[in-house]
Coordinates of C-alpha atoms in Angstrom, one line a residue:
I1 CA 0.0 0.0 0.0
L2 CA 2.8 2.4 0.9
S3 CA 4.7 1.8 -2.3
R4 CA 1.7 2.6 -4.5
K5 CA 0.1 5.1 -2.2
A6 CA 0.5 8.2 -4.5
D7 CA -0.6 6.5 -7.7
T8 CA -3.7 4.9 -6.0
W9 CA -4.7 8.3 -4.4
E10 CA -4.5 10.1 -7.8
A11 CA -6.5 7.4 -9.5
L12 CA -9.3 7.7 -6.9
K13 CA -9.2 11.5 -7.2
V14 CA -9.7 11.3 -10.9
E15 CA -12.5 8.8 -10.6
C16 CA -14.3 11.0 -7.9
S17 CA -14.0 14.0 -10.0
E18 CA -15.5 12.3 -13.1
R19 CA -18.4 10.9 -11.0
L20 CA -19.2 14.4 -9.7
R21 CA -19.2 15.8 -13.2
E22 CA -21.5 13.0 -14.4
L23 CA -23.9 13.9 -11.6
S24 CA -23.7 17.6 -12.7
D25 CA -24.6 16.6 -16.2
V26 CA -27.5 14.4 -14.9
F27 CA -29.1 17.4 -13.3
S28 CA -28.6 19.6 -16.5
G29 CA -31.4 17.6 -18.1
T30 CA -29.3 16.6 -21.1
K31 CA -28.5 13.1 -19.8
P32 CA -31.1 10.4 -20.6
L33 CA -31.5 9.3 -16.9
T34 CA -34.9 8.2 -15.9
R35 CA -37.1 10.6 -13.9
V36 CA -34.5 13.2 -13.0
A37 CA -35.7 16.7 -13.4
A38 CA -33.4 19.5 -14.5
N39 CA -31.9 21.4 -11.5
A40 CA -29.5 24.2 -12.3
K41 CA -28.4 24.7 -8.7
L42 CA -27.5 21.1 -8.2
Q43 CA -25.8 21.1 -11.6
D44 CA -23.6 24.0 -10.5
W45 CA -23.1 22.6 -7.0
F46 CA -21.8 19.2 -8.3
A47 CA -19.6 20.9 -10.8
N48 CA -18.1 23.0 -8.0
L49 CA -17.4 19.9 -5.9
A50 CA -15.7 18.3 -8.9
A51 CA -13.4 21.4 -9.2
Q52 CA -12.6 21.2 -5.5
V53 CA -11.7 17.5 -5.9
D54 CA -9.3 18.5 -8.8
K55 CA -7.6 20.9 -6.5
L56 CA -6.8 18.4 -3.8
D57 CA -3.0 18.0 -3.3
F58 CA -1.4 14.7 -2.3
A59 CA 1.7 16.5 -0.9
N60 CA -0.4 18.4 1.6
A61 CA -1.9 15.4 3.4
T62 CA -3.4 17.3 6.4
E63 CA -5.3 19.9 4.4
S64 CA -6.4 17.4 1.7
G65 CA -7.7 15.0 4.4
R66 CA -9.9 17.8 5.9
K67 CA -11.3 18.8 2.5
V68 CA -12.1 15.2 1.7
D69 CA -14.0 14.9 5.0
Q70 CA -15.9 18.1 4.2
L71 CA -16.8 16.8 0.7
M72 CA -18.1 13.6 2.2
Q73 CA -20.3 15.5 4.7
A74 CA -21.7 17.7 1.9
L75 CA -22.6 14.7 -0.2
R76 CA -24.5 13.2 2.7
E77 CA -26.4 16.4 3.4
V78 CA -27.4 17.0 -0.2
Q79 CA -29.0 13.6 -0.2
E80 CA -31.1 14.5 2.9
F81 CA -32.0 18.2 2.1
H82 CA -32.9 17.8 -1.6
Q83 CA -34.8 14.7 -1.1
L84 CA -32.8 12.6 -3.7
D85 CA -33.8 9.3 -2.0
A86 CA -36.6 8.8 -4.5
N87 CA -34.1 8.2 -7.3
M88 CA -32.1 5.0 -6.5
Q89 CA -29.7 5.5 -9.3
V90 CA -28.6 8.9 -8.0
V91 CA -28.4 7.5 -4.5
Q92 CA -26.1 4.7 -5.6
F93 CA -23.9 7.1 -7.5
L94 CA -23.6 9.3 -4.3
Q95 CA -22.8 6.4 -2.1
E96 CA -20.1 5.0 -4.5
T97 CA -18.6 8.5 -4.6
C98 CA -18.5 8.8 -0.9
A99 CA -16.9 5.4 -0.6
K100 CA -14.1 6.5 -3.0
L101 CA -13.6 9.7 -1.1
Y102 CA -13.4 7.7 2.2
Q103 CA -10.8 5.4 0.6
M104 CA -8.8 8.5 -0.4
M105 CA -8.8 9.7 3.2
R106 CA -7.7 6.4 4.5
I107 CA -4.9 6.0 2.0
I108 CA -3.5 9.5 2.6
N109 CA -3.4 8.8 6.3
V110 CA -1.4 5.6 5.9
K111 CA 2.2 6.2 7.1
E112 CA 5.3 4.2 8.1
E113 CA 4.2 4.3 11.7
V114 CA 1.1 2.3 10.9
L115 CA 3.4 -0.7 9.8
L116 CA 5.3 -0.3 13.2
H117 CA 2.0 -0.4 15.1
L118 CA 0.8 -3.4 13.2
D119 CA 4.0 -5.3 13.9
I120 CA 3.6 -4.5 17.6
V121 CA -0.1 -5.5 17.8
A122 CA 0.4 -8.7 15.6
D123 CA 3.6 -9.8 17.2
L124 CA 3.4 -13.6 17.8
S125 CA 6.9 -14.3 19.1
Y126 CA 5.3 -15.4 22.5
A127 CA 3.6 -18.2 20.7
W128 CA 6.7 -20.3 20.6
V129 CA 6.2 -20.9 24.3
I130 CA 2.4 -21.3 24.6
I131 CA 1.3 -22.8 21.2
D132 CA 2.1 -26.3 22.2
T133 CA -0.6 -26.2 24.9
Y134 CA -3.2 -26.0 22.0
T135 CA -1.8 -28.9 20.1
N136 CA -4.2 -31.4 21.5
F137 CA -7.2 -29.2 20.7
M138 CA -6.0 -28.9 17.1
Q139 CA -5.5 -32.6 16.7
V140 CA -9.0 -33.4 18.2
G141 CA -10.4 -30.9 15.7
I142 CA -8.6 -32.6 12.8
Q143 CA -9.8 -36.0 13.8
R144 CA -13.5 -34.7 13.9
N145 CA -13.1 -32.8 10.6
P146 CA -10.0 -33.4 8.4
R147 CA -10.9 -30.4 6.2
I148 CA -10.0 -28.1 9.2
T149 CA -6.4 -28.3 8.1
I150 CA -7.2 -25.6 5.5
Q151 CA -7.9 -23.2 8.4
L152 CA -4.8 -24.3 10.2
K153 CA -2.8 -23.2 7.2
A154 CA -3.4 -19.5 8.2
M155 CA -2.3 -20.2 11.7
F156 CA 1.0 -21.9 10.5
L157 CA 1.7 -18.8 8.3
K158 CA 1.1 -16.5 11.3
L159 CA 3.5 -18.6 13.3
A160 CA 6.1 -18.0 10.7
T161 CA 6.0 -14.3 11.5
A162 CA 7.4 -15.1 15.0
M163 CA 10.7 -15.6 13.4
E164 CA 11.1 -12.0 12.5
Q165 CA 12.0 -10.9 16.0
P166 CA 15.0 -13.1 16.5
L167 CA 16.1 -12.3 12.9
L168 CA 15.7 -8.5 13.2
R169 CA 19.2 -7.7 14.6
I170 CA 21.0 -10.2 12.4
S171 CA 19.4 -8.7 9.3
Q172 CA 20.2 -5.1 10.4
A173 CA 23.8 -6.2 11.0
N174 CA 24.0 -7.7 7.5
S175 CA 25.4 -10.8 9.1
P176 CA 26.2 -13.9 6.9
D177 CA 24.5 -16.0 9.6
L178 CA 21.1 -14.8 8.5
A179 CA 20.5 -17.8 6.1
S180 CA 21.6 -20.4 8.6
V181 CA 19.6 -19.0 11.5
S182 CA 16.5 -18.6 9.2
Q183 CA 16.9 -22.2 8.2
Y184 CA 17.1 -23.3 11.8
Y185 CA 13.9 -21.4 12.9
S186 CA 12.1 -22.5 9.7
A187 CA 13.0 -26.1 10.4
E188 CA 11.7 -25.8 14.0
L189 CA 8.5 -24.5 12.7
V190 CA 8.1 -27.3 10.2
T191 CA 8.8 -29.8 13.0
Y192 CA 5.9 -28.3 14.9
V193 CA 3.6 -28.5 11.8
R194 CA 4.6 -32.1 11.4
K195 CA 3.8 -32.7 15.1
V196 CA 0.3 -31.2 14.7
L197 CA -0.6 -33.0 11.5
Q198 CA 0.9 -36.4 12.6
V199 CA -2.5 -37.1 14.1
I200 CA -3.7 -37.7 10.5
P201 CA -1.3 -40.6 9.8
K202 CA -1.9 -42.0 13.3
T203 CA -5.7 -42.1 12.7
M204 CA -5.1 -43.6 9.3
F205 CA -3.0 -46.4 10.8
K206 CA -5.8 -47.1 13.3
R207 CA -8.1 -47.7 10.5
L208 CA -5.5 -49.6 8.7
A209 CA -5.1 -51.9 11.7
E210 CA -8.7 -52.8 11.4
I211 CA -8.2 -53.5 7.6
I212 CA -5.3 -55.7 8.4
S213 CA -7.3 -57.7 10.9
I214 CA -10.1 -58.2 8.4
Q215 CA -7.9 -59.1 5.5
T216 CA -5.7 -61.4 7.6
H217 CA -8.3 -63.3 9.6
K218 CA -11.6 -62.9 7.9
L219 CA -11.3 -62.5 4.2
K220 CA -10.4 -65.6 2.2
E221 CA -8.1 -65.4 -0.7
L222 CA -9.9 -66.3 -4.0
P223 CA -8.5 -69.6 -5.5
T224 CA -7.5 -69.9 -9.1
R225 CA -10.7 -72.0 -9.8
L226 CA -13.9 -71.5 -7.9
D227 CA -17.1 -73.5 -8.0
K228 CA -20.3 -71.7 -8.7
D229 CA -21.9 -72.8 -5.5
K230 CA -19.1 -71.4 -3.4
V231 CA -19.1 -67.9 -4.8
K232 CA -21.3 -66.7 -1.9
D233 CA -18.9 -68.1 0.7
Y234 CA -16.0 -66.2 -0.8
G235 CA -18.1 -63.1 -1.4
M236 CA -18.2 -62.1 2.3
L237 CA -20.1 -58.9 1.5
E238 CA -20.3 -57.6 5.1
E239 CA -16.5 -57.8 5.6
R240 CA -15.8 -56.2 2.2
Y241 CA -18.2 -53.4 3.1
Q242 CA -16.3 -52.8 6.3
V243 CA -13.0 -52.6 4.4
S244 CA -14.5 -50.2 1.9
Q245 CA -15.9 -48.0 4.7
L246 CA -12.5 -47.9 6.5
T247 CA -10.7 -47.2 3.2
H248 CA -13.1 -44.2 2.5
E249 CA -12.2 -42.8 5.9
I250 CA -8.5 -43.1 5.2
S251 CA -8.9 -41.3 1.9
T252 CA -10.9 -38.6 3.7
F253 CA -8.0 -37.9 6.0
S254 CA -5.5 -37.8 3.2
E255 CA -7.8 -35.2 1.4
G256 CA -7.7 -33.1 4.4
I257 CA -4.0 -32.6 4.5
L258 CA -3.7 -32.4 0.7
A259 CA -6.1 -29.5 0.7
M260 CA -3.5 -27.3 2.3
K261 CA -1.6 -26.8 -1.0
T262 CA 2.0 -25.8 -1.1
T263 CA 2.9 -23.3 1.6
L264 CA 6.1 -21.3 2.3
V265 CA 6.9 -21.5 6.0
G266 CA 9.7 -19.2 6.7
I267 CA 12.3 -20.1 4.0
V268 CA 11.1 -23.7 3.8
K269 CA 8.7 -24.8 1.2
L270 CA 6.0 -27.1 2.8
D271 CA 4.6 -29.5 0.3
P272 CA 1.4 -31.3 1.7
Q273 CA 2.1 -34.4 -0.4
K274 CA 5.5 -34.8 1.0
L275 CA 4.1 -33.9 4.5
L276 CA 1.5 -36.7 4.2
E277 CA 4.2 -39.2 2.9
D278 CA 6.6 -38.4 5.7
G279 CA 3.8 -38.7 8.3
I280 CA 2.9 -42.1 6.9
R281 CA 6.5 -43.2 6.8
K282 CA 6.9 -42.1 10.5
E283 CA 3.9 -44.0 11.7
L284 CA 4.9 -47.0 9.6
V285 CA 8.4 -47.0 11.1
A286 CA 6.9 -46.8 14.6
Q287 CA 4.5 -49.7 14.0
V288 CA 7.0 -52.0 12.3
A289 CA 9.8 -51.3 14.8
F290 CA 7.5 -52.1 17.7
A291 CA 6.3 -55.3 16.0
L292 CA 9.9 -56.5 15.5
H293 CA 10.8 -55.6 19.0
E294 CA 7.7 -57.3 20.5
A295 CA 7.9 -60.5 18.6
L296 CA 11.6 -61.3 19.0
I297 CA 11.8 -61.3 22.8
F298 CA 12.8 -64.8 24.0
P299 CA 12.6 -66.3 27.5
A300 CA 15.8 -66.0 29.5
N301 CA 15.9 -69.6 30.6
P302 CA 16.5 -72.2 27.8
K303 CA 14.1 -75.1 27.7
A304 CA 13.2 -78.0 25.5
G305 CA 11.5 -77.2 22.3
R306 CA 13.2 -73.9 22.0
A307 CA 13.6 -74.3 18.2
N308 CA 9.9 -74.8 17.8
E309 CA 9.3 -71.6 19.8
L310 CA 11.7 -69.7 17.5
Q311 CA 9.9 -70.9 14.4
A312 CA 6.5 -70.2 15.9
R313 CA 7.5 -66.6 16.7
L314 CA 9.0 -66.1 13.2
L315 CA 5.8 -67.4 11.6
A316 CA 3.6 -65.1 13.8
L317 CA 5.8 -62.1 13.0
G318 CA 5.8 -63.1 9.2
E319 CA 2.0 -63.2 9.3
R320 CA 1.8 -59.8 11.0
M321 CA 4.3 -58.2 8.6
D322 CA 2.5 -59.7 5.6
G323 CA -0.7 -58.1 6.9
F324 CA 1.0 -54.7 7.1
R325 CA 2.4 -55.1 3.5
R326 CA -0.8 -56.3 1.9
S327 CA -2.9 -53.5 3.5
F328 CA -0.3 -50.8 2.7
E329 CA -0.4 -51.9 -0.9
Y330 CA -4.2 -51.9 -0.8
I331 CA -4.6 -48.2 0.4
Q332 CA -1.7 -46.7 -1.7
D333 CA -4.0 -45.6 -4.5
Y334 CA -6.4 -44.0 -2.1
V335 CA -3.8 -41.8 -0.5
N336 CA -1.7 -41.3 -3.6
I337 CA 1.6 -42.8 -2.4
Y338 CA 4.0 -45.5 -3.7
G339 CA 3.2 -48.1 -1.0
L340 CA 5.6 -50.9 -2.0
K341 CA 8.5 -48.4 -2.5
I342 CA 7.9 -46.8 1.0
W343 CA 7.5 -50.3 2.6
Q344 CA 10.9 -51.6 1.2
E345 CA 12.8 -48.3 2.0
E346 CA 11.6 -48.1 5.6
V347 CA 11.9 -51.8 6.5
S348 CA 15.4 -51.9 5.1
R349 CA 16.2 -48.7 7.0
I350 CA 14.9 -50.1 10.3
I351 CA 16.8 -53.4 10.0
N352 CA 20.1 -51.7 8.8
Y353 CA 19.9 -49.2 11.7
N354 CA 19.4 -52.0 14.3
V355 CA 22.2 -54.0 12.7
E356 CA 24.5 -50.9 12.9
Q357 CA 23.6 -50.3 16.5
E358 CA 24.1 -54.0 17.4
C359 CA 27.5 -54.0 15.7
N360 CA 28.6 -51.0 17.8
S361 CA 29.7 -53.4 20.5
F362 CA 32.4 -54.7 18.2
L363 CA 33.7 -51.3 17.2
R364 CA 36.2 -49.0 18.9
E365 CA 34.4 -45.9 17.5
K366 CA 30.7 -46.2 18.0
V367 CA 28.3 -44.9 15.4
Q368 CA 26.0 -42.5 17.2
D369 CA 22.5 -41.6 16.1
F370 CA 23.4 -38.3 14.6
Q371 CA 26.1 -40.0 12.6
S372 CA 24.0 -42.8 11.3
V373 CA 22.9 -42.7 7.6
Y374 CA 19.8 -44.7 8.6
Q375 CA 18.5 -42.4 11.4
S376 CA 16.4 -39.4 10.5
K377 CA 15.1 -36.4 12.5
A378 CA 11.9 -36.1 10.5
I379 CA 11.2 -39.9 10.5
P380 CA 13.0 -41.3 13.6
I381 CA 13.5 -45.0 14.2
P382 CA 12.5 -45.7 17.8
K383 CA 14.8 -47.3 20.3
F384 CA 13.3 -49.7 22.8
P385 CA 15.0 -50.8 26.1
P386 CA 16.2 -54.4 26.0
P387 CA 14.6 -57.0 28.4
A388 CA 16.2 -57.4 31.8
G389 CA 19.3 -59.5 31.7
D390 CA 19.7 -59.5 27.9
R391 CA 23.0 -58.3 26.6
A392 CA 21.7 -57.7 23.1
V393 CA 20.9 -54.1 22.1
N394 CA 17.9 -54.8 20.0
F395 CA 15.8 -57.5 18.2
I396 CA 18.5 -58.4 15.6
G397 CA 21.0 -59.2 18.4
R398 CA 18.4 -61.2 20.3
L399 CA 17.7 -63.2 17.2
A400 CA 21.4 -64.0 16.6
T401 CA 21.8 -65.0 20.3
E402 CA 18.8 -67.3 20.0
L403 CA 20.2 -68.9 16.9
L404 CA 23.5 -69.5 18.6
R405 CA 21.7 -71.0 21.6
V406 CA 19.6 -73.3 19.6
T407 CA 22.5 -74.6 17.4
D408 CA 24.9 -75.0 20.3
P409 CA 27.6 -77.5 19.1
K410 CA 27.7 -79.1 22.5
Q411 CA 24.0 -79.9 22.4
T412 CA 23.4 -80.5 18.7
I413 CA 24.7 -82.3 15.6
Y414 CA 24.9 -80.6 12.2
I415 CA 24.4 -82.8 9.1
D416 CA 25.6 -81.0 6.0
Q417 CA 23.6 -83.2 3.6
M418 CA 20.4 -82.2 5.3
A419 CA 21.5 -78.6 6.0
A420 CA 19.9 -79.1 9.5
W421 CA 20.7 -79.4 13.1
Y422 CA 19.6 -82.4 15.2
D423 CA 19.5 -82.8 19.0
A424 CA 22.6 -84.8 20.1
K425 CA 20.6 -87.0 22.5
S426 CA 17.2 -87.6 21.0
R427 CA 18.4 -87.2 17.4
Q428 CA 15.3 -85.1 16.7
E429 CA 15.4 -82.2 14.2
V430 CA 16.1 -78.9 15.9
L431 CA 16.6 -76.4 13.0
N432 CA 16.1 -76.8 9.3
S433 CA 15.5 -74.8 6.1
R434 CA 11.9 -74.0 7.1
V435 CA 13.2 -71.7 9.8
W436 CA 15.2 -69.7 7.3
A437 CA 12.1 -69.4 5.0
A438 CA 10.0 -68.2 8.0
M439 CA 12.8 -65.7 8.8
E440 CA 12.8 -64.3 5.3
T441 CA 9.0 -64.0 5.5
A442 CA 9.3 -62.1 8.7
L443 CA 12.3 -59.9 8.1
D444 CA 12.5 -60.0 4.3
S445 CA 15.9 -60.3 2.5
F446 CA 17.1 -57.2 4.3
G447 CA 16.8 -59.0 7.6
L448 CA 18.7 -62.1 6.4
S449 CA 21.5 -59.9 5.0
G450 CA 21.7 -57.8 8.2
L451 CA 21.8 -60.9 10.3
D452 CA 24.7 -62.3 8.1
R453 CA 26.5 -59.0 8.6
L454 CA 26.1 -59.2 12.4
L455 CA 27.4 -62.8 12.4
S456 CA 30.4 -61.5 10.4
F457 CA 31.3 -59.0 13.1
M458 CA 30.9 -61.8 15.7
L459 CA 33.2 -64.0 13.6
V460 CA 35.9 -61.3 13.4
S461 CA 35.7 -60.7 17.1
A462 CA 36.0 -64.4 17.7
L463 CA 39.1 -64.7 15.4
Q464 CA 40.7 -61.7 17.1
T465 CA 40.3 -63.2 20.6
L466 CA 41.2 -66.8 19.5
L467 CA 38.0 -68.5 20.7
R468 CA 37.5 -72.2 20.2
Q469 CA 37.3 -73.5 16.7
F470 CA 33.8 -75.0 17.1
Q471 CA 32.4 -71.6 18.0
L472 CA 33.9 -70.1 14.8
G473 CA 32.5 -73.1 12.8
Q474 CA 29.0 -72.5 14.4
L475 CA 29.0 -69.0 13.1
Q476 CA 30.2 -70.0 9.7
L477 CA 27.5 -72.7 9.4
L478 CA 24.8 -70.2 10.2
R479 CA 26.2 -67.8 7.7
R480 CA 26.2 -70.5 5.0
Q481 CA 22.5 -71.3 5.7
L482 CA 21.7 -67.6 5.5
A483 CA 23.6 -67.3 2.2
G484 CA 21.8 -70.3 0.8
Q485 CA 18.4 -68.9 1.7
L486 CA 19.3 -65.5 0.1
C487 CA 20.6 -67.2 -3.0
R488 CA 17.5 -69.3 -3.4
S489 CA 15.3 -66.3 -2.9
S490 CA 17.3 -64.2 -5.4
R491 CA 17.2 -67.0 -8.0
L492 CA 13.4 -67.3 -7.6
N493 CA 12.3 -63.7 -7.3
S494 CA 15.1 -61.9 -9.3
K495 CA 16.2 -64.2 -12.0
G496 CA 17.6 -61.4 -14.2
M497 CA 19.6 -59.7 -11.4
H498 CA 20.9 -63.1 -10.2
A499 CA 22.1 -64.0 -13.7
V500 CA 23.7 -60.6 -14.3
L501 CA 25.6 -60.7 -11.0
G502 CA 26.8 -64.2 -11.7
A503 CA 28.1 -63.3 -15.1
L504 CA 29.7 -60.1 -13.8
N505 CA 31.4 -61.9 -11.0
D506 CA 32.8 -64.6 -13.4
S507 CA 34.1 -62.0 -15.8
L508 CA 35.8 -60.1 -13.0
L509 CA 37.4 -63.2 -11.6
A510 CA 38.6 -64.2 -15.1
E511 CA 40.2 -60.7 -15.6
I512 CA 41.9 -60.8 -12.2
H513 CA 43.3 -64.3 -12.9
E514 CA 44.5 -63.1 -16.2
H515 CA 46.3 -60.1 -14.6
Y516 CA 48.2 -62.4 -12.2
R517 CA 49.3 -64.6 -15.1
D518 CA 50.3 -61.5 -17.0
P519 CA 50.8 -58.3 -14.9
T520 CA 50.6 -56.1 -18.0
K521 CA 46.8 -56.8 -18.1
P522 CA 44.5 -54.3 -16.5
Y523 CA 43.5 -54.5 -12.8
P524 CA 41.1 -52.2 -10.9
A525 CA 42.9 -49.3 -9.2
E526 CA 42.9 -48.8 -5.4
D527 CA 40.5 -45.8 -5.7
N528 CA 38.1 -47.9 -7.9
D529 CA 35.0 -49.0 -6.0
L530 CA 34.0 -51.6 -8.5
L531 CA 35.1 -54.7 -6.5
F532 CA 33.7 -53.4 -3.3
E533 CA 30.3 -52.6 -4.9
V534 CA 30.1 -55.9 -6.6
V535 CA 30.9 -57.8 -3.4
S536 CA 28.1 -55.9 -1.6
F537 CA 25.6 -57.0 -4.2
L538 CA 26.9 -60.6 -4.2
E539 CA 26.6 -60.8 -0.4
A540 CA 23.1 -59.3 -0.4
N541 CA 22.1 -62.0 -2.9
G542 CA 23.8 -64.8 -1.0
M543 CA 26.2 -65.5 -3.9
H544 CA 29.3 -66.0 -1.7
E545 CA 31.1 -68.7 0.3
P546 CA 31.8 -67.6 4.0
L547 CA 34.4 -70.4 4.4
S548 CA 36.5 -68.9 1.6
K549 CA 36.6 -65.4 3.1
I550 CA 39.6 -63.7 4.8
Y551 CA 38.2 -61.8 7.8
V552 CA 41.4 -60.6 9.6
T553 CA 44.9 -59.8 8.5
T554 CA 47.6 -61.9 10.1
E555 CA 51.4 -62.0 10.2
S556 CA 53.5 -65.1 9.4
Q557 CA 53.4 -67.6 12.3
P558 CA 55.9 -70.4 11.8
L559 CA 54.5 -72.4 14.8
M560 CA 50.9 -72.1 13.6
P561 CA 50.8 -75.4 11.8
A562 CA 52.1 -77.3 14.8
M563 CA 49.6 -75.5 17.2
M564 CA 46.7 -76.4 14.8
L565 CA 48.0 -80.0 14.6
L566 CA 47.9 -80.3 18.4
A567 CA 44.4 -78.8 18.6
I568 CA 43.1 -81.2 15.9
S569 CA 44.8 -84.2 17.5
G570 CA 43.2 -83.4 20.9
A571 CA 39.8 -82.9 19.3
V572 CA 39.9 -86.1 17.3
Q573 CA 40.1 -88.1 20.5
A574 CA 36.7 -86.8 21.5
L575 CA 35.1 -87.5 18.0
Q576 CA 33.8 -90.6 16.3
F577 CA 32.4 -91.4 12.9
D578 CA 28.7 -92.1 13.2
K579 CA 27.5 -94.2 10.3
S580 CA 23.8 -93.5 11.0
V581 CA 24.4 -89.8 10.1
T582 CA 27.6 -90.2 8.1
T583 CA 29.4 -87.5 10.0
L584 CA 31.8 -87.0 12.9
T585 CA 29.9 -86.8 16.3
A586 CA 31.0 -86.5 19.9
R587 CA 32.0 -89.7 21.7
R588 CA 30.4 -88.2 24.9
A589 CA 27.3 -86.0 24.9
G590 CA 27.9 -82.3 25.7
T591 CA 31.4 -82.0 24.4
I592 CA 31.9 -81.1 20.7
D593 CA 30.3 -81.6 17.3
G594 CA 32.5 -82.6 14.3
M595 CA 31.2 -80.3 11.6
P596 CA 31.4 -77.0 13.5
F597 CA 34.9 -77.9 14.6
T598 CA 36.0 -78.7 11.0
A599 CA 34.5 -75.5 9.7
G600 CA 36.2 -73.6 12.5
C601 CA 39.6 -75.1 11.6
V602 CA 39.1 -74.2 7.9
T603 CA 38.2 -70.6 8.9
V604 CA 41.3 -70.2 11.1
M605 CA 43.7 -71.5 8.5
R606 CA 42.1 -69.4 5.8
Q607 CA 43.3 -66.3 7.5
F608 CA 47.0 -67.3 7.1
H609 CA 49.2 -67.6 4.0
S610 CA 48.7 -70.7 1.8
D611 CA 52.1 -71.9 2.8
T612 CA 50.9 -72.3 6.4
Q613 CA 47.9 -74.3 5.1
E614 CA 50.2 -76.6 3.1
D615 CA 52.5 -77.1 6.1
L616 CA 49.5 -78.2 8.2
L617 CA 48.2 -80.6 5.5
A618 CA 51.7 -82.1 5.2
M619 CA 51.8 -82.6 9.0
L620 CA 48.3 -84.2 9.0
G621 CA 49.4 -86.4 6.2
K622 CA 52.4 -87.6 8.2
V623 CA 50.1 -88.3 11.2
V624 CA 47.8 -90.4 9.0
R625 CA 50.7 -92.3 7.5
S626 CA 52.1 -93.1 10.9
Q627 CA 48.7 -94.4 12.1
L628 CA 48.3 -96.5 8.9
D629 CA 51.8 -98.0 9.5
Q630 CA 50.8 -99.1 13.0
L631 CA 47.8 -101.1 11.7
P632 CA 48.4 -104.9 11.2
Q633 CA 49.3 -106.0 7.7

């Protein structure tokens, strides 16, 4: 208004002058206006008023304001004294002219001080302290009527003006920190907006939980072929009506937040579509993280049938996660989001974050939350306190601990041909491939890959502290089973990627072998991430052999073959070949299993130079020859 003050005032003055001249012409009798008799006095009077309006000077605001007020009073009086009320056209003309004159008076009185007064009256800086007390009322209003978010938009914009006070002095000083401070306050305001509107995703997920319950426990999946007389049984009209009603409520809530349209809050652009998606992601992360934490809590005291309990928990968790996934895919079109993409991104983020935090116990420099690439301020991954007496940090650590407890080499026998563990006493199956399939259903491939990474850290720690070989072997056997499940899943669900990775791996190995035969051939440079990236993809798809990996760097140990020979000789005394299971088993229950011990020995020797391995094999050959020489002819 201030910048266009003079131009606006002059335009209004010209318009008022023209209107008064038109009224003068009307009373001259020459204008074809209905039922207006000629009146020379009124004609001259209106012409005189028009001349006075032309003489108004914008530069002399005080005098012009008084004259405008007098002109308005004169127009009101002429309407009363000359009984012009009978002609509505003249009355309307007079009223519009008075309105223009009043607008001129208001504009000429607008000064810089008015802006200062408005700033003082409308200052909302105190709202930073008290606004949170009204959050609950706003959320209740949104739950009752989602369209109220359009009205809240004005409140959020008003809150943005509260940033002006802390930024005033910084702006006046022309400080380079203005942008960073503005960004901070804008981010704080956006955080509060997210907090208020988070009630929409929460309410949506309450409805979604009901949809999950109906789809998981009540609705039957349609078979490929269906008999005509069973159509009614699979129709389940009442249940499908409930799902439709709940879906409509979810779409209504999404419409409420999308109606806000794009808004600039401070210097941050607030996109309602992104706001809705982030809110849904946040609530999804909270729900999935709690489900994983709650399902994977195991009793502190081991007991018989522990493996069956592990499988039952994994199956229950898999059913719950499948219900989440199916319902999330079901509503994605109604809230305009990419459901499967969000599901995969957030589940992988939850699992990778928990694996990262669990692996902190094996690192000298811990990865804190603010350093983690998986943690987010806008969509935080919740942390839950571990059960009393549990050394694991989260669910992935408890799952790894439970697997190690169930497959304890002192209590079980591993049979490689069956890829399963059996109880050493009863010879009943303890853990088999069905457990890995249930684990993949519950945790997806991200969970299997993350568990494999955690076992790798445990393996490195065990190698560095020189634990017993059978404990190393137990970890390696578990990693082989995880790799096998990932490889089967990759071959089944991603045939193209599996084939491409296999071909790429073979071609890289061929070129590396060619380089070692002829050093003039190319080899990836040290700063080239190709090999590292390919290995990451191969491990994520289970296309690797844990027993062939080198986990720690070691120096040459001349006595290592002799030490390993003594360890193997001592262990052999406690082992026997069992024809019923065609493998080495313990002579006495509760001592050692042959397969984990063998895998542990292979792992230890793999960390040393090939000459050390050859020396050990030569010593073992001499021991075998000496034993054969002692046998009767």
